[in-house]
């Protein structure tokens, strides 16, 4: 446009017209822009571990322990509106000795487990003991195995997906307050205010009391979360205030799990479709004659 006006001025000058030519040009433009972004992300992780252990031990004593847990959440649906929930443990499970386990769930379709297996092969005086000959001292073998499998969703490709569709949840809280303190031994806790969570604490223990021996310990944990749908909304129900109340969740541990001795396993979730596991395996051979 500006080039055209300048060219016209030059032509007028050539033709002998006097005076200058000026013009103001205003341009209004409307721009419509459409942007479409498609993101497809596929992550495949395959891990295979094979361990072969060969033990050559003519053991006079043996102890073996096995703990096994399988948990599945498949083909479930949670459709909620204003479904406020609270899990609160306050001033509880303190100063205990031995085995302490508890499960607490205010949510839906949660699998929770505490599995403990123990085996002890005790020493009996005189069993292979001739007063100090190393070749006749009691020998032992201890083996502990712990295995857990947790599946959330369509693990086998047979349509087992889970669906969570929630709106307007003012609070969903899991709180551990001044609890689980000063214990000795084994302390296991599962707490869930969410939906379709798998939680497990597992212990396998094997001990053989012998001066000579072999100890084997194995732990295995498999977790799958696949093919699920979570449609939790930060807005209100359809037709309501667009700002809405949203989804508000809190998982808190306050003044808890202090001053303990032994094995402590804790799982806490206010979410959805979580796999949580603590798997512990221990095998040992304890000398009895100072060996």
Short mmCIF file of C-alpha atoms in Angstrom, two decimals:
data_model
loop_
_atom_site.label_atom_id
_atom_site.label_comp_id
_atom_site.label_asym_id
_atom_site.label_seq_id
_atom_site.Cartn_x
_atom_site.Cartn_y
_atom_site.Cartn_z
CA UNK A 1 0.00 0.00 0.00
CA UNK A 2 2.80 2.45 0.89
CA UNK A 3 4.71 1.67 -2.29
CA UNK A 4 1.64 2.43 -4.40
CA UNK A 5 1.20 5.89 -2.83
CA UNK A 6 4.82 6.84 -3.34
CA UNK A 7 4.65 5.75 -6.94
CA UNK A 8 1.57 7.95 -7.49
CA UNK A 9 3.43 10.96 -6.09
CA UNK A 10 6.27 10.45 -8.48
CA UNK A 11 3.92 10.28 -11.46
CA UNK A 12 2.18 13.52 -10.46
CA UNK A 13 5.52 15.25 -10.21
CA UNK A 14 6.42 14.16 -13.69
CA UNK A 15 3.14 15.47 -15.08
CA UNK A 16 3.81 18.89 -13.60
CA UNK A 17 1.26 19.00 -10.81
CA UNK A 18 2.28 21.07 -7.84
CA UNK A 19 1.93 20.16 -4.19
CA UNK A 20 2.67 17.09 -2.11
CA UNK A 21 0.51 14.02 -1.78
CA UNK A 22 -0.05 12.55 1.70
CA UNK A 23 -2.20 9.67 2.93
CA UNK A 24 -2.95 7.92 6.23
CA UNK A 25 -3.61 4.21 6.01
CA UNK A 26 -5.25 2.15 8.75
CA UNK A 27 -5.31 -1.63 8.44
CA UNK A 28 -7.53 -3.87 10.61
CA UNK A 29 -6.76 -7.57 10.48
CA UNK A 30 -8.46 -10.61 12.03
CA UNK A 31 -6.31 -13.71 12.46
CA UNK A 32 -7.77 -17.13 13.20
CA UNK A 33 -5.25 -19.66 14.47
CA UNK A 34 -5.99 -23.29 15.11
CA UNK A 35 -3.33 -25.42 16.80
CA UNK A 36 -3.66 -29.14 17.35
CA UNK A 37 -1.11 -31.05 19.41
CA UNK A 38 -1.19 -34.83 19.57
CA UNK A 39 1.22 -36.61 21.91
CA UNK A 40 1.49 -40.37 21.84
CA UNK A 41 3.92 -41.91 24.30
CA UNK A 42 4.55 -45.60 24.73
CA UNK A 43 6.91 -46.97 27.37
CA UNK A 44 7.75 -50.65 27.54
CA UNK A 45 10.07 -51.94 30.24
CA UNK A 46 10.94 -55.64 30.36
CA UNK A 47 13.23 -56.98 33.04
CA UNK A 48 14.09 -60.63 33.47
CA UNK A 49 16.37 -61.91 36.21
CA UNK A 50 17.34 -65.58 36.55
CA UNK A 51 19.42 -66.67 39.53
CA UNK A 52 20.52 -70.26 40.05
CA UNK A 53 22.04 -71.18 43.41
CA UNK A 54 23.69 -74.55 44.02
CA UNK A 55 24.45 -75.48 47.60
CA UNK A 56 26.74 -78.37 48.54
CA UNK A 57 26.12 -78.78 52.23
CA UNK A 58 25.46 -81.95 54.19
CA UNK A 59 23.34 -80.11 56.71
CA UNK A 60 22.20 -81.74 59.90
CA UNK A 61 19.67 -78.97 60.43
CA UNK A 62 17.52 -76.89 58.07
CA UNK A 63 15.02 -74.05 58.23
CA UNK A 64 12.98 -72.75 55.29
CA UNK A 65 10.38 -69.99 55.14
CA UNK A 66 8.18 -68.80 52.27
CA UNK A 67 5.80 -65.81 52.11
CA UNK A 68 3.70 -65.30 48.96
CA UNK A 69 1.10 -62.61 48.19
CA UNK A 70 -0.93 -61.98 45.01
CA UNK A 71 -3.21 -58.93 44.74
CA UNK A 72 -5.35 -57.97 41.73
CA UNK A 73 -7.65 -55.05 41.00
CA UNK A 74 -9.38 -55.62 37.67
CA UNK A 75 -12.52 -54.44 35.88
CA UNK A 76 -13.65 -52.10 38.69
CA UNK A 77 -15.34 -48.70 38.48
CA UNK A 78 -15.54 -45.87 41.02
CA UNK A 79 -17.87 -43.01 40.01
CA UNK A 80 -18.18 -40.52 42.87
CA UNK A 81 -19.30 -36.97 43.57
CA UNK A 82 -18.61 -35.22 46.88
CA UNK A 83 -17.23 -38.48 48.29
CA UNK A 84 -15.19 -37.09 51.19
CA UNK A 85 -13.23 -39.71 53.14
CA UNK A 86 -10.81 -39.75 56.04
CA UNK A 87 -8.44 -42.35 57.45
CA UNK A 88 -7.11 -41.20 60.81
CA UNK A 89 -4.85 -43.13 63.17
CA UNK A 90 -4.21 -41.03 66.28
CA UNK A 91 -2.09 -41.98 69.29
CA UNK A 92 -2.23 -45.66 68.43
CA UNK A 93 0.04 -48.71 68.13
CA UNK A 94 2.76 -47.42 70.43
CA UNK A 95 5.33 -49.25 72.65
CA UNK A 96 4.55 -52.76 71.42
CA UNK A 97 6.87 -55.77 71.20
CA UNK A 98 6.70 -58.63 68.72
CA UNK A 99 4.47 -58.45 65.65
CA UNK A 100 2.24 -55.43 65.04
CA UNK A 101 0.24 -55.13 61.80
CA UNK A 102 -2.80 -53.13 60.82
CA UNK A 103 -4.82 -52.20 57.72
CA UNK A 104 -7.18 -49.26 57.38
CA UNK A 105 -9.14 -48.24 54.26
CA UNK A 106 -11.90 -45.67 53.87
CA UNK A 107 -11.67 -45.92 50.10
CA UNK A 108 -13.09 -48.35 47.59
CA UNK A 109 -11.79 -51.65 46.24
CA UNK A 110 -8.46 -51.63 48.08
CA UNK A 111 -6.37 -54.76 48.58
CA UNK A 112 -4.31 -54.68 51.77
CA UNK A 113 -2.14 -57.43 53.22
CA UNK A 114 0.52 -58.07 55.83
CA UNK A 115 2.19 -61.46 55.38
CA UNK A 116 4.79 -62.89 57.77
CA UNK A 117 6.46 -66.28 57.55
CA UNK A 118 9.18 -67.47 59.92
CA UNK A 119 11.08 -70.71 60.36
CA UNK A 120 13.67 -71.50 63.04
CA UNK A 121 15.75 -74.66 63.30
CA UNK A 122 16.82 -74.79 66.92
CA UNK A 123 20.02 -76.30 68.26
CA UNK A 124 19.78 -79.50 70.28
CA UNK A 125 22.85 -80.31 72.42
CA UNK A 126 24.58 -83.48 71.27
CA UNK A 127 23.46 -83.30 67.63
CA UNK A 128 26.73 -83.89 65.81
CA UNK A 129 28.74 -82.37 68.64
CA UNK A 130 31.73 -84.34 69.92
CA UNK A 131 33.21 -81.56 71.97
CA UNK A 132 34.97 -79.44 69.39
CA UNK A 133 35.80 -81.55 66.34
CA UNK A 134 35.05 -79.16 63.39
CA UNK A 135 34.04 -82.03 61.13
CA UNK A 136 31.33 -83.14 63.53
CA UNK A 137 30.08 -79.75 64.65
CA UNK A 138 26.38 -79.16 63.85
CA UNK A 139 25.84 -77.74 60.37
CA UNK A 140 22.73 -75.94 59.20
CA UNK A 141 20.94 -74.58 56.17
CA UNK A 142 18.50 -71.63 56.22
CA UNK A 143 16.50 -70.31 53.27
CA UNK A 144 13.91 -67.51 53.21
CA UNK A 145 11.81 -66.51 50.22
CA UNK A 146 9.38 -63.61 49.91
CA UNK A 147 7.41 -62.89 46.75
CA UNK A 148 4.61 -60.44 45.97
CA UNK A 149 2.67 -59.66 42.80
CA UNK A 150 0.37 -56.64 42.46
CA UNK A 151 -1.75 -56.00 39.37
CA UNK A 152 -3.89 -52.96 38.68
CA UNK A 153 -5.69 -53.10 35.35
CA UNK A 154 -5.59 -55.11 32.17
CA UNK A 155 -2.42 -57.10 32.84
CA UNK A 156 -3.33 -60.03 30.57
CA UNK A 157 -5.01 -58.08 27.76
CA UNK A 158 -8.40 -59.54 28.60
CA UNK A 159 -10.30 -56.33 29.35
CA UNK A 160 -9.64 -55.93 33.06
CA UNK A 161 -9.13 -52.15 33.07
CA UNK A 162 -10.26 -50.03 36.02
CA UNK A 163 -12.08 -46.68 35.82
CA UNK A 164 -12.11 -43.79 38.32
CA UNK A 165 -14.37 -40.82 37.58
CA UNK A 166 -14.72 -38.32 40.44
CA UNK A 167 -15.62 -34.64 40.88
CA UNK A 168 -16.10 -32.19 43.73
CA UNK A 169 -14.20 -33.87 46.54
CA UNK A 170 -13.55 -31.32 49.27
CA UNK A 171 -11.11 -33.57 51.12
CA UNK A 172 -9.69 -37.05 51.05
CA UNK A 173 -7.22 -37.47 53.88
CA UNK A 174 -5.01 -40.20 55.29
CA UNK A 175 -3.43 -39.12 58.55
CA UNK A 176 -1.00 -40.84 60.88
CA UNK A 177 -0.65 -38.80 64.07
CA UNK A 178 1.52 -39.65 67.09
CA UNK A 179 1.34 -43.34 66.25
CA UNK A 180 3.65 -46.25 65.60
CA UNK A 181 6.30 -45.06 68.06
CA UNK A 182 8.59 -46.98 70.39
CA UNK A 183 7.92 -50.47 69.00
CA UNK A 184 10.34 -53.38 68.75
CA UNK A 185 10.07 -56.32 66.42
CA UNK A 186 7.96 -56.08 63.25
CA UNK A 187 5.64 -53.15 62.56
CA UNK A 188 3.53 -53.12 59.36
CA UNK A 189 0.93 -50.53 58.35
CA UNK A 190 -1.36 -50.01 55.33
CA UNK A 191 -3.60 -46.95 55.12
CA UNK A 192 -5.65 -45.89 52.09
CA UNK A 193 -8.40 -43.35 51.55
CA UNK A 194 -8.20 -43.69 47.78
CA UNK A 195 -9.59 -46.14 45.27
CA UNK A 196 -8.27 -49.44 43.92
CA UNK A 197 -4.90 -49.41 45.69
CA UNK A 198 -2.83 -52.55 46.28
CA UNK A 199 -0.79 -52.39 49.48
CA UNK A 200 1.36 -55.15 50.97
CA UNK A 201 4.01 -55.62 53.65
CA UNK A 202 5.76 -58.96 53.57
CA UNK A 203 8.44 -60.62 55.68
CA UNK A 204 10.10 -64.02 55.33
CA UNK A 205 12.60 -65.10 58.00
CA UNK A 206 14.62 -68.32 58.32
CA UNK A 207 17.28 -69.03 60.95
CA UNK A 208 19.32 -72.16 61.59
CA UNK A 209 21.27 -72.44 64.84
CA UNK A 210 24.51 -74.17 63.92
CA UNK A 211 28.25 -73.54 64.00
CA UNK A 212 28.62 -74.19 60.29
CA UNK A 213 26.06 -73.61 57.58
CA UNK A 214 24.65 -71.80 54.59
CA UNK A 215 21.98 -69.08 54.44
CA UNK A 216 20.05 -68.05 51.32
CA UNK A 217 17.57 -65.19 51.08
CA UNK A 218 15.37 -64.24 48.11
CA UNK A 219 12.89 -61.41 47.55
CA UNK A 220 10.74 -60.77 44.51
CA UNK A 221 8.26 -57.99 43.77
CA UNK A 222 6.23 -57.60 40.58
CA UNK A 223 3.92 -54.61 40.04
CA UNK A 224 1.76 -53.72 37.04
CA UNK A 225 -0.51 -50.73 36.43
CA UNK A 226 -1.86 -50.75 32.89
CA UNK A 227 -4.89 -49.89 30.78
CA UNK A 228 -6.68 -47.86 33.47
CA UNK A 229 -8.59 -44.58 33.26
CA UNK A 230 -8.68 -41.79 35.87
CA UNK A 231 -11.07 -38.92 35.13
CA UNK A 232 -10.88 -36.86 38.30
CA UNK A 233 -11.91 -33.27 37.57
CA UNK A 234 -10.65 -30.04 39.05
CA UNK A 235 -13.97 -28.40 38.18
CA UNK A 236 -17.48 -28.82 39.53
CA UNK A 237 -20.24 -31.10 38.39
CA UNK A 238 -21.67 -30.40 34.90
CA UNK A 239 -23.74 -27.22 34.89
CA UNK A 240 -22.23 -25.91 38.11
CA UNK A 241 -19.63 -23.30 38.94
CA UNK A 242 -16.72 -23.76 36.48
CA UNK A 243 -14.28 -23.06 39.31
CA UNK A 244 -15.83 -25.81 41.40
CA UNK A 245 -14.39 -27.27 44.56
CA UNK A 246 -11.90 -29.51 42.80
CA UNK A 247 -10.18 -32.57 44.21
CA UNK A 248 -8.27 -32.02 47.45
CA UNK A 249 -6.14 -34.79 48.95
CA UNK A 250 -3.62 -35.01 51.76
CA UNK A 251 -1.45 -37.84 53.07
CA UNK A 252 0.32 -36.83 56.28
CA UNK A 253 2.57 -38.56 58.82
CA UNK A 254 3.05 -36.36 61.88
CA UNK A 255 5.01 -37.27 64.99
CA UNK A 256 4.89 -40.95 64.07
CA UNK A 257 7.14 -43.96 63.35
CA UNK A 258 9.85 -42.80 65.72
CA UNK A 259 12.08 -44.73 68.11
CA UNK A 260 11.38 -48.17 66.64
CA UNK A 261 13.71 -51.16 66.45
CA UNK A 262 13.38 -54.01 63.99
CA UNK A 263 11.51 -54.09 60.67
CA UNK A 264 9.14 -51.23 59.82
CA UNK A 265 6.95 -51.19 56.68
CA UNK A 266 4.42 -48.44 55.94
CA UNK A 267 2.17 -47.77 52.92
CA UNK A 268 -0.10 -44.72 52.74
CA UNK A 269 -2.19 -43.52 49.78
CA UNK A 270 -5.04 -41.11 49.07
CA UNK A 271 -4.69 -41.57 45.32
CA UNK A 272 -5.99 -44.10 42.85
CA UNK A 273 -4.67 -47.30 41.30
CA UNK A 274 -1.40 -47.34 43.24
CA UNK A 275 0.75 -50.41 43.87
CA UNK A 276 2.71 -50.14 47.11
CA UNK A 277 4.86 -52.91 48.55
CA UNK A 278 7.54 -53.54 51.17
CA UNK A 279 9.04 -57.00 50.73
CA UNK A 280 11.72 -58.20 53.17
CA UNK A 281 13.55 -61.54 53.22
CA UNK A 282 16.20 -62.61 55.75
CA UNK A 283 18.07 -65.88 56.28
CA UNK A 284 20.80 -66.51 58.80
CA UNK A 285 22.94 -69.15 60.47
CA UNK A 286 23.64 -68.48 64.13
CA UNK A 287 26.70 -70.15 65.77
CA UNK A 288 25.96 -72.02 68.98
CA UNK A 289 29.42 -73.06 70.18
CA UNK A 290 31.26 -69.83 69.52
CA UNK A 291 32.08 -70.81 65.93
#
